[in-house]
Coordinates of C-alpha atoms in Angstrom, one line a residue:
X699 CA 17.4 23.3 35.0
X700 CA 14.6 20.7 34.7
X701 CA 16.1 17.3 34.1
X702 CA 13.9 16.5 31.1
X703 CA 14.7 19.9 29.4
X704 CA 18.4 19.3 29.9
X705 CA 18.1 15.8 28.4
X706 CA 16.3 17.2 25.4
X707 CA 19.0 19.9 24.9
X708 CA 21.7 17.3 25.1
X709 CA 20.0 14.9 22.7
X710 CA 19.2 17.6 20.1
X711 CA 22.8 19.0 20.4
X712 CA 24.2 15.5 19.8
X713 CA 22.0 14.8 16.9
X714 CA 22.7 18.2 15.3
X715 CA 26.4 17.9 15.6
X716 CA 26.7 14.3 14.3
X717 CA 23.8 14.0 12.0
X718 CA 25.0 12.9 8.5
X719 CA 23.4 11.9 5.3
X720 CA 25.3 9.5 3.0
X721 CA 24.4 8.7 -0.5
X722 CA 26.0 7.5 -3.7
X723 CA 26.6 9.6 -6.9
X724 CA 28.4 8.2 -9.9
X725 CA 31.9 9.6 -9.2
X726 CA 32.2 9.7 -5.4
X727 CA 30.6 9.2 -2.1
X728 CA 29.4 12.5 -0.6
X729 CA 28.7 13.5 3.0
X730 CA 26.3 16.3 3.7
X731 CA 25.3 17.8 7.0
X732 CA 21.7 17.0 7.9
X733 CA 19.3 19.6 9.1
X734 CA 19.0 20.2 12.8
X735 CA 15.7 19.3 14.5
X736 CA 14.0 16.3 16.0
X737 CA 14.6 13.9 13.2
X738 CA 17.7 11.9 12.2
X739 CA 18.9 11.0 8.7
X740 CA 20.4 7.9 7.3
X741 CA 23.9 7.3 8.7
X742 CA 25.8 4.5 7.0
X743 CA 29.4 3.5 6.7
X744 CA 31.9 2.9 3.9
X745 CA 33.7 -0.4 4.1
X746 CA 37.0 1.5 4.0
X747 CA 36.1 3.6 7.1
X748 CA 36.4 1.5 10.3
X749 CA 35.5 4.5 12.5
X750 CA 32.0 4.9 11.0
X751 CA 28.8 3.4 12.1
X752 CA 26.1 1.4 10.3
X753 CA 22.7 2.9 9.9
X754 CA 21.2 0.2 12.2
X755 CA 23.7 0.8 15.0
X756 CA 23.2 4.6 14.8
X757 CA 19.5 4.1 14.9
X758 CA 19.7 1.8 17.8
X759 CA 21.8 4.2 19.9
X760 CA 19.6 7.1 18.9
X761 CA 16.5 5.2 19.6
X762 CA 17.7 4.3 23.1
X763 CA 18.3 8.0 23.9
X764 CA 15.1 9.2 22.3
X765 CA 13.0 6.5 24.0
X766 CA 14.5 7.4 27.4
X767 CA 13.8 11.1 26.8
X768 CA 10.2 10.4 25.8
X769 CA 9.6 8.1 28.8
X770 CA 11.1 10.7 31.1
X771 CA 8.7 13.4 29.8
X772 CA 5.5 11.4 30.0
X773 CA 4.8 11.8 33.7
X774 CA 4.9 15.6 33.7
X775 CA 3.3 16.0 30.3
X776 CA 0.2 13.8 30.6
X777 CA -2.1 16.8 31.1
X778 CA -1.2 18.3 27.7
X779 CA -1.1 15.3 25.4
X780 CA -3.0 17.2 22.7
X781 CA 0.1 19.3 22.3
X782 CA 2.3 16.3 21.7
X783 CA 2.8 13.7 19.1
X784 CA 5.3 10.8 19.2
X785 CA 5.8 8.6 16.1
X786 CA 7.6 5.3 15.9
X787 CA 8.4 4.6 12.3
X788 CA 10.7 3.5 9.5
X789 CA 13.0 6.3 8.2
X790 CA 11.3 8.8 6.1
X791 CA 8.4 10.0 8.3
X792 CA 11.1 11.4 10.7
X793 CA 12.6 13.8 8.2
X794 CA 12.2 17.6 8.4
X795 CA 10.5 17.6 5.0
X796 CA 7.7 15.7 6.5
X797 CA 7.6 16.9 10.1
X798 CA 8.3 20.7 9.8
X799 CA 5.2 21.5 7.7
X800 CA 3.1 19.6 10.3
X801 CA 4.8 21.5 13.2
X802 CA 4.0 24.8 11.4
X803 CA 0.4 23.8 11.3
X804 CA 0.4 23.1 15.0
X805 CA 2.4 25.9 16.5
X806 CA 3.5 25.1 20.1
X807 CA 3.0 21.3 19.7
X808 CA 6.0 19.1 20.3
X809 CA 6.2 16.6 17.5
X810 CA 8.8 13.9 17.6
X811 CA 9.6 10.8 15.5
X812 CA 12.0 7.9 16.1
X813 CA 13.2 5.6 13.4
X814 CA 13.2 1.9 14.3
X815 CA 15.7 -0.8 13.4
X816 CA 13.2 -3.7 12.7
X817 CA 9.5 -4.4 12.9
X818 CA 9.9 -6.8 15.9
X819 CA 12.0 -4.3 17.8
X820 CA 9.4 -1.6 17.4
X821 CA 6.6 -4.0 18.4
X822 CA 8.5 -5.1 21.5
X823 CA 8.8 -1.4 22.6
X824 CA 5.0 -1.4 22.7
X825 CA 4.9 -4.7 24.5
X826 CA 7.4 -3.4 27.1
X827 CA 5.0 -0.6 28.1
X828 CA 5.7 2.1 25.6
X829 CA 2.1 2.3 24.5
X830 CA 2.2 5.1 27.0
X831 CA 4.8 6.9 24.9
X832 CA 3.9 6.4 21.2
X833 CA 0.9 7.7 19.3
X834 CA 1.5 6.2 15.8
X835 CA 3.5 3.2 14.7
X836 CA 4.6 2.5 11.1
X837 CA 5.4 -1.1 10.3
X838 CA 5.3 -3.6 7.4
X839 CA 1.9 -5.1 6.5
X840 CA 1.5 -8.4 8.5
X841 CA 2.0 -7.1 12.0
X842 CA -1.0 -4.9 12.5
X843 CA -3.6 -7.6 11.7
X844 CA -1.7 -10.6 13.1
X845 CA -0.1 -9.2 16.3
X846 CA -0.7 -5.6 17.2
X847 CA -4.5 -5.5 17.0
X848 CA -5.0 -8.9 18.7
X849 CA -2.7 -7.9 21.5
X850 CA -4.5 -4.6 22.1
X851 CA -1.4 -2.5 21.1
X852 CA -3.2 -0.5 18.4
X853 CA -6.8 0.7 18.0
X854 CA -9.1 1.2 15.1
X855 CA -9.1 4.4 13.0
X856 CA -12.1 6.5 12.1
X857 CA -13.4 4.8 9.0
X858 CA -15.6 7.8 8.0
X859 CA -12.5 10.0 8.1
X860 CA -10.0 7.7 6.3
X861 CA -11.9 5.3 4.0
X862 CA -12.3 8.0 1.3
X863 CA -8.5 8.2 0.9
X864 CA -8.5 4.6 -0.5
X865 CA -10.6 5.6 -3.4
X866 CA -7.7 7.6 -4.9
X867 CA -5.0 5.0 -4.3
X868 CA -3.5 2.8 -6.9
X869 CA -5.2 -0.5 -7.9
X870 CA -3.4 -2.6 -5.3
X871 CA -4.9 -0.5 -2.5
X872 CA -8.2 1.0 -3.7
X873 CA -10.3 -2.1 -3.1
X874 CA -9.4 -1.1 -0.3
X875 CA -6.3 -3.0 0.8
X876 CA -7.4 -6.1 2.9
X877 CA -4.5 -6.1 5.4
X878 CA -5.6 -2.6 6.5
X879 CA -8.6 -4.2 8.2
X880 CA -9.0 -6.8 10.9
X881 CA -11.5 -9.7 10.9
X882 CA -14.3 -7.4 12.1
X883 CA -13.6 -5.0 9.2
X884 CA -12.3 -2.3 11.5
X885 CA -9.7 -0.1 9.8
X886 CA -6.4 -0.7 11.6
X887 CA -3.8 1.0 9.4
X888 CA -3.2 3.3 6.4
X889 CA -0.9 2.1 3.6
X890 CA 1.7 4.3 2.0
X891 CA 5.2 3.2 0.9
X892 CA 5.7 -0.2 -0.7
X893 CA 8.0 -2.0 -3.1
X894 CA 9.1 -5.4 -4.5
X895 CA 12.2 -6.7 -2.7
X896 CA 14.1 -9.6 -4.1
X897 CA 17.6 -9.0 -5.6
X898 CA 19.6 -6.5 -7.6
X899 CA 21.9 -6.9 -10.7
X900 CA 24.1 -4.9 -12.9
X901 CA 22.5 -5.3 -16.3
X902 CA 25.7 -4.6 -18.1
X903 CA 26.9 -7.9 -16.7
X904 CA 23.7 -9.9 -16.2
X905 CA 20.7 -9.1 -18.4
X906 CA 17.4 -8.3 -16.9
X907 CA 15.8 -11.1 -18.9
X908 CA 18.3 -13.7 -17.8
X909 CA 18.0 -12.6 -14.1
X910 CA 14.2 -12.7 -14.2
X911 CA 14.2 -16.1 -15.9
X912 CA 16.7 -17.7 -13.6
X913 CA 15.3 -16.0 -10.5
X914 CA 16.8 -17.2 -7.3
X915 CA 18.6 -20.1 -9.0
X916 CA 21.0 -17.4 -10.3
X917 CA 22.7 -17.5 -7.0
X918 CA 23.1 -21.3 -7.1
X919 CA 24.9 -21.2 -10.4
X920 CA 28.6 -22.2 -9.9
X921 CA 29.5 -19.5 -12.5
X922 CA 28.3 -16.9 -10.0
X923 CA 30.8 -17.9 -7.3
X924 CA 32.6 -14.7 -6.0
X925 CA 30.5 -12.5 -8.3
X926 CA 27.7 -11.5 -5.9
X927 CA 27.3 -10.0 -2.4
X928 CA 24.8 -10.7 0.3
X929 CA 23.0 -7.6 1.8
X930 CA 22.7 -9.0 5.3
X931 CA 19.2 -8.0 6.3
X932 CA 18.7 -11.1 8.4
X933 CA 14.9 -11.6 8.2
X934 CA 14.8 -10.9 4.5
X935 CA 17.8 -13.2 3.9
X936 CA 15.9 -16.0 5.6
X937 CA 12.9 -15.4 3.3
X938 CA 15.0 -15.2 0.2
X939 CA 17.1 -18.3 1.0
X940 CA 13.9 -20.3 1.6
X941 CA 12.6 -19.2 -1.8
X942 CA 16.0 -20.1 -3.4
X943 CA 15.6 -23.6 -2.0
X944 CA 12.0 -23.8 -3.4
X945 CA 10.5 -23.4 0.1
X946 CA 7.7 -21.3 1.4
X947 CA 9.1 -19.3 4.4
X948 CA 5.7 -18.4 5.5
X949 CA 4.7 -22.0 6.3
X950 CA 6.2 -24.1 9.1
X951 CA 9.1 -26.2 8.2
X952 CA 9.8 -29.8 9.4
X953 CA 13.2 -31.3 10.1
X954 CA 13.7 -32.1 6.4
X955 CA 12.8 -28.5 5.5
X956 CA 15.2 -27.1 8.0
X957 CA 18.0 -29.2 6.6
X958 CA 17.2 -28.0 3.1
X959 CA 17.3 -24.4 4.3
X960 CA 20.7 -25.0 6.0
X961 CA 22.1 -26.3 2.7
X962 CA 20.9 -23.4 0.7
X963 CA 22.1 -20.9 3.3
X964 CA 25.6 -22.4 3.3
X965 CA 25.9 -22.3 -0.5
X966 CA 24.7 -18.7 -0.6
X967 CA 27.1 -17.6 2.0
X968 CA 30.1 -19.7 0.9
X969 CA 30.0 -18.6 -2.7
X970 CA 29.5 -14.8 -2.0
X971 CA 32.3 -12.3 -2.3
X972 CA 30.9 -9.7 0.0
X973 CA 28.6 -9.6 3.0
X974 CA 27.4 -6.3 4.6
X975 CA 24.3 -4.7 5.9
X976 CA 25.3 -1.4 4.4
X977 CA 23.4 -0.7 1.2
X978 CA 25.7 2.1 0.2
X979 CA 28.7 -0.1 0.3
X980 CA 26.8 -2.8 -1.6
X981 CA 25.7 -0.5 -4.4
X982 CA 29.3 0.9 -4.6
X983 CA 30.7 -2.6 -5.1
X984 CA 28.1 -3.3 -7.8
X985 CA 28.8 -0.1 -9.6
X986 CA 32.6 -0.5 -9.4
X987 CA 32.4 -4.0 -10.8
X988 CA 33.6 -5.7 -7.7
X989 CA 30.4 -7.8 -7.9
X990 CA 27.7 -8.3 -10.6
X991 CA 24.7 -8.8 -8.3
X992 CA 23.6 -8.8 -4.7
X993 CA 21.3 -11.2 -2.9
X994 CA 18.4 -9.4 -1.1
X995 CA 17.6 -6.0 -2.4
X996 CA 14.9 -4.1 -4.4
X997 CA 13.6 -0.8 -5.5
X998 CA 14.4 0.5 -2.0
X999 CA 18.1 -0.2 -2.4
X1000 CA 18.7 0.3 -6.1
X1001 CA 16.9 3.6 -6.4
X1002 CA 19.7 6.0 -5.2
X1003 CA 22.1 4.8 -7.9
X1004 CA 19.3 4.8 -10.6
X1005 CA 18.3 8.4 -9.7
X1006 CA 22.0 9.3 -10.3
X1007 CA 21.7 8.0 -13.9
X1008 CA 23.0 4.5 -13.3
X1009 CA 20.0 2.7 -14.7
X1010 CA 22.1 -0.5 -15.3
X1011 CA 21.6 -1.1 -11.5
X1012 CA 18.2 -2.8 -11.5
X1013 CA 16.0 -4.5 -8.9
X1014 CA 14.8 -7.9 -10.2
X1015 CA 11.6 -9.8 -9.4
X1016 CA 11.8 -13.5 -10.5
X1017 CA 9.4 -14.6 -13.2
X1018 CA 8.4 -17.6 -11.1
X1019 CA 8.9 -19.2 -7.7
X1020 CA 7.7 -21.8 -5.2
X1021 CA 4.7 -19.9 -3.7
X1022 CA 1.8 -20.3 -6.1
X1023 CA 4.2 -19.9 -8.9
X1024 CA 5.5 -16.6 -7.6
X1025 CA 9.1 -15.9 -6.5
X1026 CA 9.0 -12.2 -5.5
X1027 CA 8.0 -10.5 -2.3
X1028 CA 6.5 -7.1 -1.8
X1029 CA 6.6 -5.1 1.4
X1030 CA 3.9 -2.6 2.2
X1031 CA 4.0 -0.2 5.2
X1032 CA 1.0 0.4 7.3
X1033 CA 0.7 3.3 9.9
X1034 CA -1.5 2.6 12.8
X1035 CA -2.9 4.4 15.9
X1036 CA -1.2 3.2 19.1
X1037 CA -3.6 2.3 21.9
X1038 CA -2.1 5.0 24.2
X1039 CA -4.2 5.3 27.4
X1040 CA -3.6 9.1 27.2
X1041 CA -4.1 9.6 23.4
X1042 CA -3.1 12.7 21.4
X1043 CA -5.6 14.1 19.0
X1044 CA -2.7 15.0 16.7
X1045 CA -2.2 11.3 15.8
X1046 CA -5.1 11.1 13.4
X1047 CA -4.4 14.6 12.2
X1048 CA -0.9 13.6 11.2
X1049 CA -2.1 10.4 9.5
X1050 CA -4.5 12.5 7.4
X1051 CA -1.7 15.1 6.8
X1052 CA 0.6 12.5 5.2
X1053 CA -2.1 11.9 2.6
X1054 CA -1.5 15.3 1.1
X1055 CA 0.1 15.1 -2.3
X1056 CA 3.3 17.0 -1.4
X1057 CA 3.7 15.1 1.8
X1058 CA 3.2 11.8 -0.1
X1059 CA 6.1 12.8 -2.3
X1060 CA 8.3 13.8 0.7
X1061 CA 7.6 10.4 2.3
X1062 CA 8.3 8.5 -0.8
X1063 CA 11.5 10.4 -1.6
X1064 CA 13.2 10.6 1.8
X1065 CA 16.4 9.4 3.3
X1066 CA 18.3 8.7 0.1
X1067 CA 16.2 5.7 -0.8
X1068 CA 13.1 6.1 -3.0
X1069 CA 9.9 4.2 -3.1
X1070 CA 6.5 4.3 -4.7
X1071 CA 3.5 5.2 -2.5
X1072 CA 0.0 3.9 -2.6
X1073 CA -1.4 7.4 -3.2
X1074 CA 0.2 7.6 -6.7
X1075 CA -3.1 6.5 -8.0
X1076 CA -4.2 10.1 -7.5
X1077 CA -3.2 12.2 -10.5
X1078 CA -2.4 15.1 -8.1
X1079 CA 0.2 12.9 -6.4
X1080 CA 1.5 11.2 -9.5
X1081 CA 2.2 14.5 -11.2
X1082 CA 4.8 15.4 -8.6
X1083 CA 7.2 12.7 -9.9
X1084 CA 9.3 13.6 -12.9
X1085 CA 10.5 11.0 -15.5
X1086 CA 13.8 10.4 -13.9
X1087 CA 12.2 9.9 -10.5
X1088 CA 9.7 7.4 -11.9
X1089 CA 12.6 5.6 -13.6
X1090 CA 14.5 5.4 -10.3
X1091 CA 11.7 3.4 -8.7
X1092 CA 11.2 1.3 -11.9
X1093 CA 7.7 2.5 -12.4
X1094 CA 7.6 1.1 -15.9
X1095 CA 7.6 -2.5 -14.6
X1096 CA 6.0 -2.1 -11.2
X1097 CA 2.6 -3.6 -11.9
X1098 CA 4.3 -6.5 -13.7
X1099 CA 6.6 -7.1 -10.8
X1100 CA 3.8 -6.9 -8.2
X1101 CA 1.9 -9.6 -10.2
X1102 CA 4.8 -11.9 -9.6
X1103 CA 5.2 -11.2 -5.9
X1104 CA 3.6 -12.5 -2.7
X1105 CA 3.0 -10.3 0.3
X1106 CA 5.6 -10.1 2.9
X1107 CA 4.5 -12.1 5.9
X1108 CA 5.8 -13.4 9.3
X1109 CA 8.4 -16.2 8.9
X1110 CA 6.6 -19.2 10.3
X1111 CA 9.7 -21.1 11.7
X1112 CA 11.7 -18.0 12.5
X1113 CA 13.2 -19.2 15.8
X1114 CA 14.6 -22.3 14.2
X1115 CA 15.7 -20.6 11.0
X1116 CA 17.5 -17.7 12.6
X1117 CA 19.6 -20.1 14.6
X1118 CA 20.6 -22.0 11.5
X1119 CA 21.1 -18.8 9.5
X1120 CA 23.3 -17.2 12.2
X1121 CA 25.4 -20.3 12.6
X1122 CA 26.0 -20.7 8.9
X1123 CA 26.7 -16.9 8.5
X1124 CA 29.4 -17.1 11.2
X1125 CA 31.0 -20.0 9.3

């Protein structure tokens, strides 16, 4: 049997047998078998289950296998690249709800998607030569303009084909969105999912008004000792700890600034009750009353509990902060065309396909975490969300929260800050 076919069979068998989706409902944690196919679903662990894996470790292992398989196929498949599409993305675009309709439209085409573990990891795949593997890459907003395009890792999109889609997007994007363009005004990415990302509280214990007014200082209050958790998304923690210490993480820090950051990080970690990178475990602790809030979180993490009717679990955007008076941060995903030397014509077809109303909904409500999408400015897209779904993503306050948020950006002194952060975290 051909080595590449055998590798595909082994990979798909492994993914089908062990693919699991984990999500919270009010009375229990449920496991359900994921659908077989080329995508993988969220795989997270309960704190009480030492044999389980985190979503990130699962993604990392799966990514290594899928990347090896894709690399192995490229040599023999170069002649038929218009029958292939390889997508490197955040979870959501890799679900069967998104991929299967596109596969049905392109019978015979091999369409694969791999979920990444972080923006830098995905960028480094391209830098390591995998521009020859991937056709589309889906990352948060600063990378396309600041790194991918200058390094020649992505290429411009057809403006005539894609600019009309901005006209139906919500106000933040319809101008159109500035970070979707480079300095030469070439279109370098299409926005879709987005959301404010700061912290989360149980409003039965801490009112929304109090949380918004205190902002990040809530976590410096001595009365909060052992009442909150830290969702250990390292890069986001660094951003949020800087904001807590009245610093701008997107500007370089001098020695005094680094000392200030170290003091803030130590206080946040020392006074926390729980630290985990598992959002399911964190939400469970919040719902069960083990903690009253968690540091680092947002619509993305609070939405599963809210959709199950637990609307006392609420993502908070501070009323004020140290960056031009703002204390919140909003992430926005852009999907870009990889500068593959042997390009697939399916890449731009797929990027246009995900603008369809029903696919916008599938992308926004995938993987057990739910997010607004830029296309909700289109009535045909917006009408697909019911009242409970809109409430789960806090649609009622979204515009207000965005007005109090700055755009997610690259942490300027990251190398120094991650060393400090990691040392303090280890204790």
